[in-house]
Amino acid sequence: MPHPPNLVSARNRVAIPVVRWVSLAIVAGALLAILGPFGSYMNGGPVGLLAYWVGAMLLGLALYGAAYGIVGVSTVVGSRRWWLALVGAALLASIPEAVATRMAAFWLWPELAGLNLSFPLWFAQTATIGVIVMAAVGFVLHRPAAMSHTAAGLPLLLDPVATPLAGEVLALQMEDHYVRVHRPGGSELILMPLNRAIEAVKAEGLRTHRSWWVATHAVTAVEGNARSLRLRLTNGVVAPVARSAVTHLRTAGWINDSLGR
């Protein structure tokens, strides 16, 4: 299978954020083990507390991270609906998190099972941490995106000369009069023609379809056959390749001569 010219660098760009998030989860778990919230400091020695909280944070990273990504793709990032969906997703992700951490705690400290700790109480404690963390991550990661929307959550018309698209852009997708900006952590809508949005991106890329532009560094694989080629991006999004764009992509080295014929 041929690889785009920047496949190795694209994979590295994915691996680095994952390592950072995992490291952050471990540090957060260690901090919670020291602080011992919700009375956990009375449960036992430091080794058990460290194992419990680090495990809880790593599981939370997977559950809340998946929920965060789904919300980012399905709603306009930074809008009121996005924030409400983020809270709702955090509450839903807290259910399996609460079930798993409760079972782990009862296994590590059997005496807790005799304290009649109800699941609703356990869920409330878990959801408290989950909602706070999700909201904090959303605020930190999407402050520029939130500023590009009106108070009603509607995209603004951005001037690509005066206001270039900030942050890392993986792809641009035309949706009627809007452009969906695909990023590593989700997507957002802006009111702008696709051609002007492409001019506003500070990254190399190619027009792969009438309604798609893809950054070179975002491509991880070329999929499909001669009749239907697709590009898989680092955030899991699949971008179509028009037949008219195959020659252009082959010339640029994204696909080899054996594909697209």
PDB file of C-alpha atoms in Angstrom:
ATOM      1  CA  MET A   1       0.000   0.000   0.000  1.00  0.00           C
ATOM      2  CA  PRO A   2       1.522   3.387  -0.968  1.00  0.00           C
ATOM      3  CA  HIS A   3       1.969   5.992   1.692  1.00  0.00           C
ATOM      4  CA  PRO A   4       1.712   9.778   1.447  1.00  0.00           C
ATOM      5  CA  PRO A   5       5.043  11.582   1.687  1.00  0.00           C
ATOM      6  CA  ASN A   6       4.417  12.742   5.250  1.00  0.00           C
ATOM      7  CA  LEU A   7       3.006   9.467   6.608  1.00  0.00           C
ATOM      8  CA  VAL A   8       5.756   8.944   9.185  1.00  0.00           C
ATOM      9  CA  SER A   9       5.590  12.520  10.416  1.00  0.00           C
ATOM     10  CA  ALA A  10       1.789  12.317  10.572  1.00  0.00           C
ATOM     11  CA  ARG A  11       1.974   9.248  12.761  1.00  0.00           C
ATOM     12  CA  ASN A  12       4.442  11.020  15.017  1.00  0.00           C
ATOM     13  CA  ARG A  13       2.064  13.968  15.293  1.00  0.00           C
ATOM     14  CA  VAL A  14      -0.619  11.564  16.530  1.00  0.00           C
ATOM     15  CA  ALA A  15       1.663   9.687  18.908  1.00  0.00           C
ATOM     16  CA  ILE A  16       3.017  12.795  20.630  1.00  0.00           C
ATOM     17  CA  PRO A  17      -0.393  14.126  21.824  1.00  0.00           C
ATOM     18  CA  VAL A  18      -1.370  10.620  22.990  1.00  0.00           C
ATOM     19  CA  VAL A  19       1.798  10.333  25.062  1.00  0.00           C
ATOM     20  CA  ARG A  20       1.169  13.764  26.529  1.00  0.00           C
ATOM     21  CA  TRP A  21      -2.422  12.949  27.502  1.00  0.00           C
ATOM     22  CA  VAL A  22      -1.401   9.628  29.029  1.00  0.00           C
ATOM     23  CA  SER A  23       1.368  11.338  30.964  1.00  0.00           C
ATOM     24  CA  LEU A  24      -1.066  13.988  32.164  1.00  0.00           C
ATOM     25  CA  ALA A  25      -3.516  11.293  33.280  1.00  0.00           C
ATOM     26  CA  ILE A  26      -0.781   9.550  35.260  1.00  0.00           C
ATOM     27  CA  VAL A  27       0.266  12.801  36.913  1.00  0.00           C
ATOM     28  CA  ALA A  28      -3.365  13.616  37.744  1.00  0.00           C
ATOM     29  CA  GLY A  29      -3.816  10.144  39.205  1.00  0.00           C
ATOM     30  CA  ALA A  30      -0.719  10.534  41.364  1.00  0.00           C
ATOM     31  CA  LEU A  31      -1.961  13.924  42.573  1.00  0.00           C
ATOM     32  CA  LEU A  32      -5.373  12.503  43.485  1.00  0.00           C
ATOM     33  CA  ALA A  33      -3.657   9.632  45.309  1.00  0.00           C
ATOM     34  CA  ILE A  34      -1.844  12.197  47.430  1.00  0.00           C
ATOM     35  CA  LEU A  35      -4.914  14.370  48.039  1.00  0.00           C
ATOM     36  CA  GLY A  36      -7.249  11.431  48.653  1.00  0.00           C
ATOM     37  CA  PRO A  37     -10.567  13.086  47.661  1.00  0.00           C
ATOM     38  CA  PHE A  38     -13.957  11.761  48.815  1.00  0.00           C
ATOM     39  CA  GLY A  39     -12.326  10.087  51.801  1.00  0.00           C
ATOM     40  CA  SER A  40     -10.120   7.807  49.714  1.00  0.00           C
ATOM     41  CA  TYR A  41      -7.103   8.824  51.801  1.00  0.00           C
ATOM     42  CA  MET A  42      -8.435   6.495  54.526  1.00  0.00           C
ATOM     43  CA  ASN A  43      -8.595   3.443  52.282  1.00  0.00           C
ATOM     44  CA  GLY A  44      -5.077   2.118  52.651  1.00  0.00           C
ATOM     45  CA  GLY A  45      -1.423   2.558  51.795  1.00  0.00           C
ATOM     46  CA  PRO A  46       0.036   4.782  49.072  1.00  0.00           C
ATOM     47  CA  VAL A  47       0.646   1.911  46.637  1.00  0.00           C
ATOM     48  CA  GLY A  48      -3.018   0.921  46.495  1.00  0.00           C
ATOM     49  CA  LEU A  49      -4.152   4.524  46.256  1.00  0.00           C
ATOM     50  CA  LEU A  50      -1.674   5.233  43.476  1.00  0.00           C
ATOM     51  CA  ALA A  51      -2.750   2.150  41.503  1.00  0.00           C
ATOM     52  CA  TYR A  52      -6.431   2.994  41.952  1.00  0.00           C
ATOM     53  CA  TRP A  53      -6.284   6.657  40.973  1.00  0.00           C
ATOM     54  CA  VAL A  54      -3.853   6.226  38.075  1.00  0.00           C
ATOM     55  CA  GLY A  55      -5.995   3.404  36.707  1.00  0.00           C
ATOM     56  CA  ALA A  56      -9.120   5.518  37.142  1.00  0.00           C
ATOM     57  CA  MET A  57      -7.532   8.431  35.297  1.00  0.00           C
ATOM     58  CA  LEU A  58      -6.327   6.267  32.394  1.00  0.00           C
ATOM     59  CA  LEU A  59      -9.779   4.705  32.037  1.00  0.00           C
ATOM     60  CA  GLY A  60     -11.298   8.173  32.224  1.00  0.00           C
ATOM     61  CA  LEU A  61      -8.920   9.358  29.510  1.00  0.00           C
ATOM     62  CA  ALA A  62     -10.298   6.691  27.173  1.00  0.00           C
ATOM     63  CA  LEU A  63     -13.973   7.158  28.079  1.00  0.00           C
ATOM     64  CA  TYR A  64     -14.122  10.942  28.348  1.00  0.00           C
ATOM     65  CA  GLY A  65     -11.717  11.364  25.434  1.00  0.00           C
ATOM     66  CA  ALA A  66     -14.003   9.352  23.168  1.00  0.00           C
ATOM     67  CA  ALA A  67     -17.031  11.321  24.370  1.00  0.00           C
ATOM     68  CA  TYR A  68     -15.189  14.586  23.773  1.00  0.00           C
ATOM     69  CA  GLY A  69     -14.335  13.599  20.212  1.00  0.00           C
ATOM     70  CA  ILE A  70     -17.921  12.596  19.394  1.00  0.00           C
ATOM     71  CA  VAL A  71     -19.254  15.906  20.690  1.00  0.00           C
ATOM     72  CA  GLY A  72     -16.672  17.835  18.669  1.00  0.00           C
ATOM     73  CA  VAL A  73     -17.686  16.143  15.414  1.00  0.00           C
ATOM     74  CA  SER A  74     -21.444  16.388  15.929  1.00  0.00           C
ATOM     75  CA  THR A  75     -21.777  19.991  17.158  1.00  0.00           C
ATOM     76  CA  VAL A  76     -20.318  23.419  16.486  1.00  0.00           C
ATOM     77  CA  VAL A  77     -17.310  23.751  18.763  1.00  0.00           C
ATOM     78  CA  GLY A  78     -17.648  26.585  21.258  1.00  0.00           C
ATOM     79  CA  SER A  79     -21.394  27.034  20.816  1.00  0.00           C
ATOM     80  CA  ARG A  80     -23.922  26.790  23.629  1.00  0.00           C
ATOM     81  CA  ARG A  81     -25.122  23.474  22.233  1.00  0.00           C
ATOM     82  CA  TRP A  82     -21.531  22.199  22.256  1.00  0.00           C
ATOM     83  CA  TRP A  83     -21.103  23.030  25.941  1.00  0.00           C
ATOM     84  CA  LEU A  84     -24.415  21.374  26.842  1.00  0.00           C
ATOM     85  CA  ALA A  85     -23.500  18.314  24.792  1.00  0.00           C
ATOM     86  CA  LEU A  86     -20.104  18.243  26.483  1.00  0.00           C
ATOM     87  CA  VAL A  87     -21.695  18.116  29.926  1.00  0.00           C
ATOM     88  CA  GLY A  88     -24.159  15.458  28.800  1.00  0.00           C
ATOM     89  CA  ALA A  89     -21.370  13.365  27.284  1.00  0.00           C
ATOM     90  CA  ALA A  90     -19.382  13.660  30.519  1.00  0.00           C
ATOM     91  CA  LEU A  91     -22.360  12.387  32.503  1.00  0.00           C
ATOM     92  CA  LEU A  92     -22.833   9.438  30.150  1.00  0.00           C
ATOM     93  CA  ALA A  93     -19.129   8.566  30.242  1.00  0.00           C
ATOM     94  CA  SER A  94     -19.263   8.724  34.032  1.00  0.00           C
ATOM     95  CA  ILE A  95     -21.581   5.678  34.147  1.00  0.00           C
ATOM     96  CA  PRO A  96     -19.020   3.067  32.990  1.00  0.00           C
ATOM     97  CA  GLU A  97     -16.297   4.997  34.836  1.00  0.00           C
ATOM     98  CA  ALA A  98     -18.278   4.762  38.083  1.00  0.00           C
ATOM     99  CA  VAL A  99     -19.043   1.073  37.583  1.00  0.00           C
ATOM    100  CA  ALA A 100     -15.404   0.185  36.909  1.00  0.00           C
ATOM    101  CA  THR A 101     -13.905   2.301  39.695  1.00  0.00           C
ATOM    102  CA  ARG A 102     -16.460   1.032  42.221  1.00  0.00           C
ATOM    103  CA  MET A 103     -15.622  -2.572  41.405  1.00  0.00           C
ATOM    104  CA  ALA A 104     -11.893  -1.833  41.564  1.00  0.00           C
ATOM    105  CA  ALA A 105     -12.222  -0.070  44.910  1.00  0.00           C
ATOM    106  CA  PHE A 106     -14.220  -2.914  46.445  1.00  0.00           C
ATOM    107  CA  TRP A 107     -11.602  -5.357  45.187  1.00  0.00           C
ATOM    108  CA  LEU A 108      -8.675  -3.342  46.551  1.00  0.00           C
ATOM    109  CA  TRP A 109     -10.393  -2.491  49.824  1.00  0.00           C
ATOM    110  CA  PRO A 110     -13.045  -5.125  50.669  1.00  0.00           C
ATOM    111  CA  GLU A 111     -14.031  -3.241  53.809  1.00  0.00           C
ATOM    112  CA  LEU A 112     -15.639  -0.564  51.612  1.00  0.00           C
ATOM    113  CA  ALA A 113     -18.319  -3.035  50.504  1.00  0.00           C
ATOM    114  CA  GLY A 114     -19.613  -3.108  54.056  1.00  0.00           C
ATOM    115  CA  LEU A 115     -20.115   0.665  54.246  1.00  0.00           C
ATOM    116  CA  ASN A 116     -23.263   0.623  52.091  1.00  0.00           C
ATOM    117  CA  LEU A 117     -21.878   3.133  49.608  1.00  0.00           C
ATOM    118  CA  SER A 118     -24.718   3.520  47.124  1.00  0.00           C
ATOM    119  CA  PHE A 119     -24.044   3.629  43.396  1.00  0.00           C
ATOM    120  CA  PRO A 120     -25.819   7.009  42.963  1.00  0.00           C
ATOM    121  CA  LEU A 121     -23.401   8.544  45.472  1.00  0.00           C
ATOM    122  CA  TRP A 122     -20.439   6.919  43.731  1.00  0.00           C
ATOM    123  CA  PHE A 123     -21.702   8.124  40.370  1.00  0.00           C
ATOM    124  CA  ALA A 124     -22.155  11.671  41.683  1.00  0.00           C
ATOM    125  CA  GLN A 125     -18.549  11.758  42.890  1.00  0.00           C
ATOM    126  CA  THR A 126     -17.288  10.338  39.610  1.00  0.00           C
ATOM    127  CA  ALA A 127     -19.390  12.709  37.499  1.00  0.00           C
ATOM    128  CA  THR A 128     -18.188  15.695  39.513  1.00  0.00           C
ATOM    129  CA  ILE A 129     -14.595  15.014  38.528  1.00  0.00           C
ATOM    130  CA  GLY A 130     -15.556  14.108  34.955  1.00  0.00           C
ATOM    131  CA  VAL A 131     -17.618  17.220  34.259  1.00  0.00           C
ATOM    132  CA  ILE A 132     -15.014  19.549  35.771  1.00  0.00           C
ATOM    133  CA  VAL A 133     -12.191  17.991  33.758  1.00  0.00           C
ATOM    134  CA  MET A 134     -14.189  17.956  30.499  1.00  0.00           C
ATOM    135  CA  ALA A 135     -15.186  21.590  30.928  1.00  0.00           C
ATOM    136  CA  ALA A 136     -11.615  22.610  31.741  1.00  0.00           C
ATOM    137  CA  VAL A 137     -10.219  20.791  28.703  1.00  0.00           C
ATOM    138  CA  GLY A 138     -12.897  22.302  26.484  1.00  0.00           C
ATOM    139  CA  PHE A 139     -12.120  25.803  27.707  1.00  0.00           C
ATOM    140  CA  VAL A 140      -8.363  25.434  27.310  1.00  0.00           C
ATOM    141  CA  LEU A 141      -8.401  23.754  23.886  1.00  0.00           C
ATOM    142  CA  HIS A 142     -11.122  25.767  22.217  1.00  0.00           C
ATOM    143  CA  ARG A 143     -10.784  29.325  23.421  1.00  0.00           C
ATOM    144  CA  PRO A 144      -9.978  30.546  19.875  1.00  0.00           C
ATOM    145  CA  ALA A 145     -12.878  28.517  18.467  1.00  0.00           C
ATOM    146  CA  ALA A 146     -15.283  29.882  21.047  1.00  0.00           C
ATOM    147  CA  MET A 147     -14.284  33.433  20.142  1.00  0.00           C
ATOM    148  CA  SER A 148     -15.125  32.830  16.478  1.00  0.00           C
ATOM    149  CA  HIS A 149     -18.832  32.316  17.186  1.00  0.00           C
ATOM    150  CA  THR A 150     -21.584  34.689  18.143  1.00  0.00           C
ATOM    151  CA  ALA A 151     -23.344  34.527  21.499  1.00  0.00           C
ATOM    152  CA  ALA A 152     -26.137  32.574  19.813  1.00  0.00           C
ATOM    153  CA  GLY A 153     -23.668  29.926  18.676  1.00  0.00           C
ATOM    154  CA  LEU A 154     -23.830  30.889  14.976  1.00  0.00           C
ATOM    155  CA  PRO A 155     -20.583  31.051  12.988  1.00  0.00           C
ATOM    156  CA  LEU A 156     -19.249  34.447  12.020  1.00  0.00           C
ATOM    157  CA  LEU A 157     -18.055  35.471   8.578  1.00  0.00           C
ATOM    158  CA  LEU A 158     -14.277  35.492   8.956  1.00  0.00           C
ATOM    159  CA  ASP A 159     -11.922  37.471   6.774  1.00  0.00           C
ATOM    160  CA  PRO A 160      -9.125  35.078   5.755  1.00  0.00           C
ATOM    161  CA  VAL A 161      -6.702  37.953   5.290  1.00  0.00           C
ATOM    162  CA  ALA A 162      -7.367  39.630   8.636  1.00  0.00           C
ATOM    163  CA  THR A 163      -8.250  36.439  10.554  1.00  0.00           C
ATOM    164  CA  PRO A 164      -6.372  33.337   9.391  1.00  0.00           C
ATOM    165  CA  LEU A 165      -7.595  30.025  10.727  1.00  0.00           C
ATOM    166  CA  ALA A 166      -5.727  29.558  13.996  1.00  0.00           C
ATOM    167  CA  GLY A 167      -4.636  26.231  15.394  1.00  0.00           C
ATOM    168  CA  GLU A 168      -3.927  22.959  13.621  1.00  0.00           C
ATOM    169  CA  VAL A 169      -6.208  22.294  10.659  1.00  0.00           C
ATOM    170  CA  LEU A 170      -6.392  18.775   9.249  1.00  0.00           C
ATOM    171  CA  ALA A 171      -9.050  19.268   6.580  1.00  0.00           C
ATOM    172  CA  LEU A 172     -11.735  21.620   5.310  1.00  0.00           C
ATOM    173  CA  GLN A 173     -15.156  20.333   4.261  1.00  0.00           C
ATOM    174  CA  MET A 174     -17.758  22.445   2.480  1.00  0.00           C
ATOM    175  CA  GLU A 175     -21.288  22.202   3.943  1.00  0.00           C
ATOM    176  CA  ASP A 176     -23.701  24.450   2.029  1.00  0.00           C
ATOM    177  CA  HIS A 177     -22.584  28.019   2.800  1.00  0.00           C
ATOM    178  CA  TYR A 178     -20.333  26.899   5.640  1.00  0.00           C
ATOM    179  CA  VAL A 179     -16.976  25.211   5.953  1.00  0.00           C
ATOM    180  CA  ARG A 180     -16.357  22.552   8.576  1.00  0.00           C
ATOM    181  CA  VAL A 181     -12.830  22.856   9.944  1.00  0.00           C
ATOM    182  CA  HIS A 182     -11.567  19.434  11.020  1.00  0.00           C
ATOM    183  CA  ARG A 183      -9.027  19.533  13.843  1.00  0.00           C
ATOM    184  CA  PRO A 184      -7.308  16.837  15.980  1.00  0.00           C
ATOM    185  CA  GLY A 185      -9.851  17.289  18.772  1.00  0.00           C
ATOM    186  CA  GLY A 186     -13.040  17.830  16.783  1.00  0.00           C
ATOM    187  CA  SER A 187     -14.463  20.275  14.266  1.00  0.00           C
ATOM    188  CA  GLU A 188     -16.141  23.659  13.970  1.00  0.00           C
ATOM    189  CA  LEU A 189     -18.223  25.522  11.390  1.00  0.00           C
ATOM    190  CA  ILE A 190     -17.329  28.881   9.903  1.00  0.00           C
ATOM    191  CA  LEU A 191     -19.321  30.995   7.468  1.00  0.00           C
ATOM    192  CA  MET A 192     -16.875  31.317   4.595  1.00  0.00           C
ATOM    193  CA  PRO A 193     -16.458  30.017   1.020  1.00  0.00           C
ATOM    194  CA  LEU A 194     -14.176  27.004   0.796  1.00  0.00           C
ATOM    195  CA  ASN A 195     -11.695  28.771  -1.474  1.00  0.00           C
ATOM    196  CA  ARG A 196     -11.248  31.583   1.045  1.00  0.00           C
ATOM    197  CA  ALA A 197     -10.924  29.101   3.888  1.00  0.00           C
ATOM    198  CA  ILE A 198      -8.138  27.300   2.023  1.00  0.00           C
ATOM    199  CA  GLU A 199      -6.315  30.614   1.639  1.00  0.00           C
ATOM    200  CA  ALA A 200      -6.652  31.193   5.378  1.00  0.00           C
ATOM    201  CA  VAL A 201      -4.994  27.911   6.383  1.00  0.00           C
ATOM    202  CA  LYS A 202      -1.320  28.071   7.262  1.00  0.00           C
ATOM    203  CA  ALA A 203      -0.521  24.533   6.108  1.00  0.00           C
ATOM    204  CA  GLU A 204       0.323  22.713   2.886  1.00  0.00           C
ATOM    205  CA  GLY A 205      -2.412  20.610   1.363  1.00  0.00           C
ATOM    206  CA  LEU A 206      -4.409  19.694  -1.707  1.00  0.00           C
ATOM    207  CA  ARG A 207      -7.971  19.928  -2.962  1.00  0.00           C
ATOM    208  CA  THR A 208      -9.093  16.280  -3.049  1.00  0.00           C
ATOM    209  CA  HIS A 209     -12.733  16.836  -3.932  1.00  0.00           C
ATOM    210  CA  ARG A 210     -15.061  19.633  -4.943  1.00  0.00           C
ATOM    211  CA  SER A 211     -16.032  20.023  -1.293  1.00  0.00           C
ATOM    212  CA  TRP A 212     -12.808  18.898   0.453  1.00  0.00           C
ATOM    213  CA  TRP A 213      -9.312  20.205   1.095  1.00  0.00           C
ATOM    214  CA  VAL A 214      -6.844  18.050   3.069  1.00  0.00           C
ATOM    215  CA  ALA A 215      -3.591  19.051   4.765  1.00  0.00           C
ATOM    216  CA  THR A 216      -0.568  17.040   3.683  1.00  0.00           C
ATOM    217  CA  HIS A 217       0.499  16.189   7.223  1.00  0.00           C
ATOM    218  CA  ALA A 218      -2.990  14.904   8.135  1.00  0.00           C
ATOM    219  CA  VAL A 219      -3.025  11.895   5.785  1.00  0.00           C
ATOM    220  CA  THR A 220      -2.197   8.524   7.351  1.00  0.00           C
ATOM    221  CA  ALA A 221      -3.375   6.139   4.642  1.00  0.00           C
ATOM    222  CA  VAL A 222      -4.867   5.872   1.164  1.00  0.00           C
ATOM    223  CA  GLU A 223      -7.806   3.456   1.054  1.00  0.00           C
ATOM    224  CA  GLY A 224     -10.217   2.087  -1.521  1.00  0.00           C
ATOM    225  CA  ASN A 225      -9.859   1.028  -5.111  1.00  0.00           C
ATOM    226  CA  ALA A 226      -9.589   2.609  -8.524  1.00  0.00           C
ATOM    227  CA  ARG A 227     -13.247   3.628  -8.500  1.00  0.00           C
ATOM    228  CA  SER A 228     -13.384   4.991  -4.982  1.00  0.00           C
ATOM    229  CA  LEU A 229     -10.270   6.336  -3.306  1.00  0.00           C
ATOM    230  CA  ARG A 230     -10.358   7.754   0.210  1.00  0.00           C
ATOM    231  CA  LEU A 231      -7.856   9.427   2.523  1.00  0.00           C
ATOM    232  CA  ARG A 232      -7.836   8.494   6.192  1.00  0.00           C
ATOM    233  CA  LEU A 233      -6.763  11.369   8.415  1.00  0.00           C
ATOM    234  CA  THR A 234      -5.000  11.395  11.767  1.00  0.00           C
ATOM    235  CA  ASN A 235      -8.250  12.135  13.638  1.00  0.00           C
ATOM    236  CA  GLY A 236     -10.070   9.182  12.036  1.00  0.00           C
ATOM    237  CA  VAL A 237     -12.032  11.251   9.508  1.00  0.00           C
ATOM    238  CA  VAL A 238     -12.177   9.816   5.982  1.00  0.00           C
ATOM    239  CA  ALA A 239     -11.988  12.322   3.112  1.00  0.00           C
ATOM    240  CA  PRO A 240     -13.192  11.390  -0.390  1.00  0.00           C
ATOM    241  CA  VAL A 241     -11.032  11.665  -3.486  1.00  0.00           C
ATOM    242  CA  ALA A 242     -12.736  12.771  -6.695  1.00  0.00           C
ATOM    243  CA  ARG A 243     -11.775  11.021  -9.921  1.00  0.00           C
ATOM    244  CA  SER A 244     -10.742  14.364 -11.338  1.00  0.00           C
ATOM    245  CA  ALA A 245      -8.284  14.837  -8.461  1.00  0.00           C
ATOM    246  CA  VAL A 246      -6.497  11.482  -8.790  1.00  0.00           C
ATOM    247  CA  THR A 247      -3.954  12.728 -11.328  1.00  0.00           C
ATOM    248  CA  HIS A 248      -3.273  15.779  -9.180  1.00  0.00           C
ATOM    249  CA  LEU A 249      -2.687  13.635  -6.096  1.00  0.00           C
ATOM    250  CA  ARG A 250      -0.506  11.180  -8.021  1.00  0.00           C
ATOM    251  CA  THR A 251       1.658  14.022  -9.303  1.00  0.00           C
ATOM    252  CA  ALA A 252       2.065  15.280  -5.746  1.00  0.00           C
ATOM    253  CA  GLY A 253       3.160  11.818  -4.593  1.00  0.00           C
ATOM    254  CA  TRP A 254       0.173  11.050  -2.369  1.00  0.00           C
ATOM    255  CA  ILE A 255      -0.728   7.918  -4.341  1.00  0.00           C
ATOM    256  CA  ASN A 256       1.275   5.705  -6.675  1.00  0.00           C
ATOM    257  CA  ASP A 257       0.653   4.829 -10.271  1.00  0.00           C
ATOM    258  CA  SER A 258      -1.076   1.545  -9.453  1.00  0.00           C
ATOM    259  CA  LEU A 259      -4.066   3.301  -7.868  1.00  0.00           C
ATOM    260  CA  GLY A 260      -6.783   5.389  -9.435  1.00  0.00           C
ATOM    261  CA  ARG A 261      -6.642   3.729 -12.856  1.00  0.00           C
TER     262      ARG A 261
END
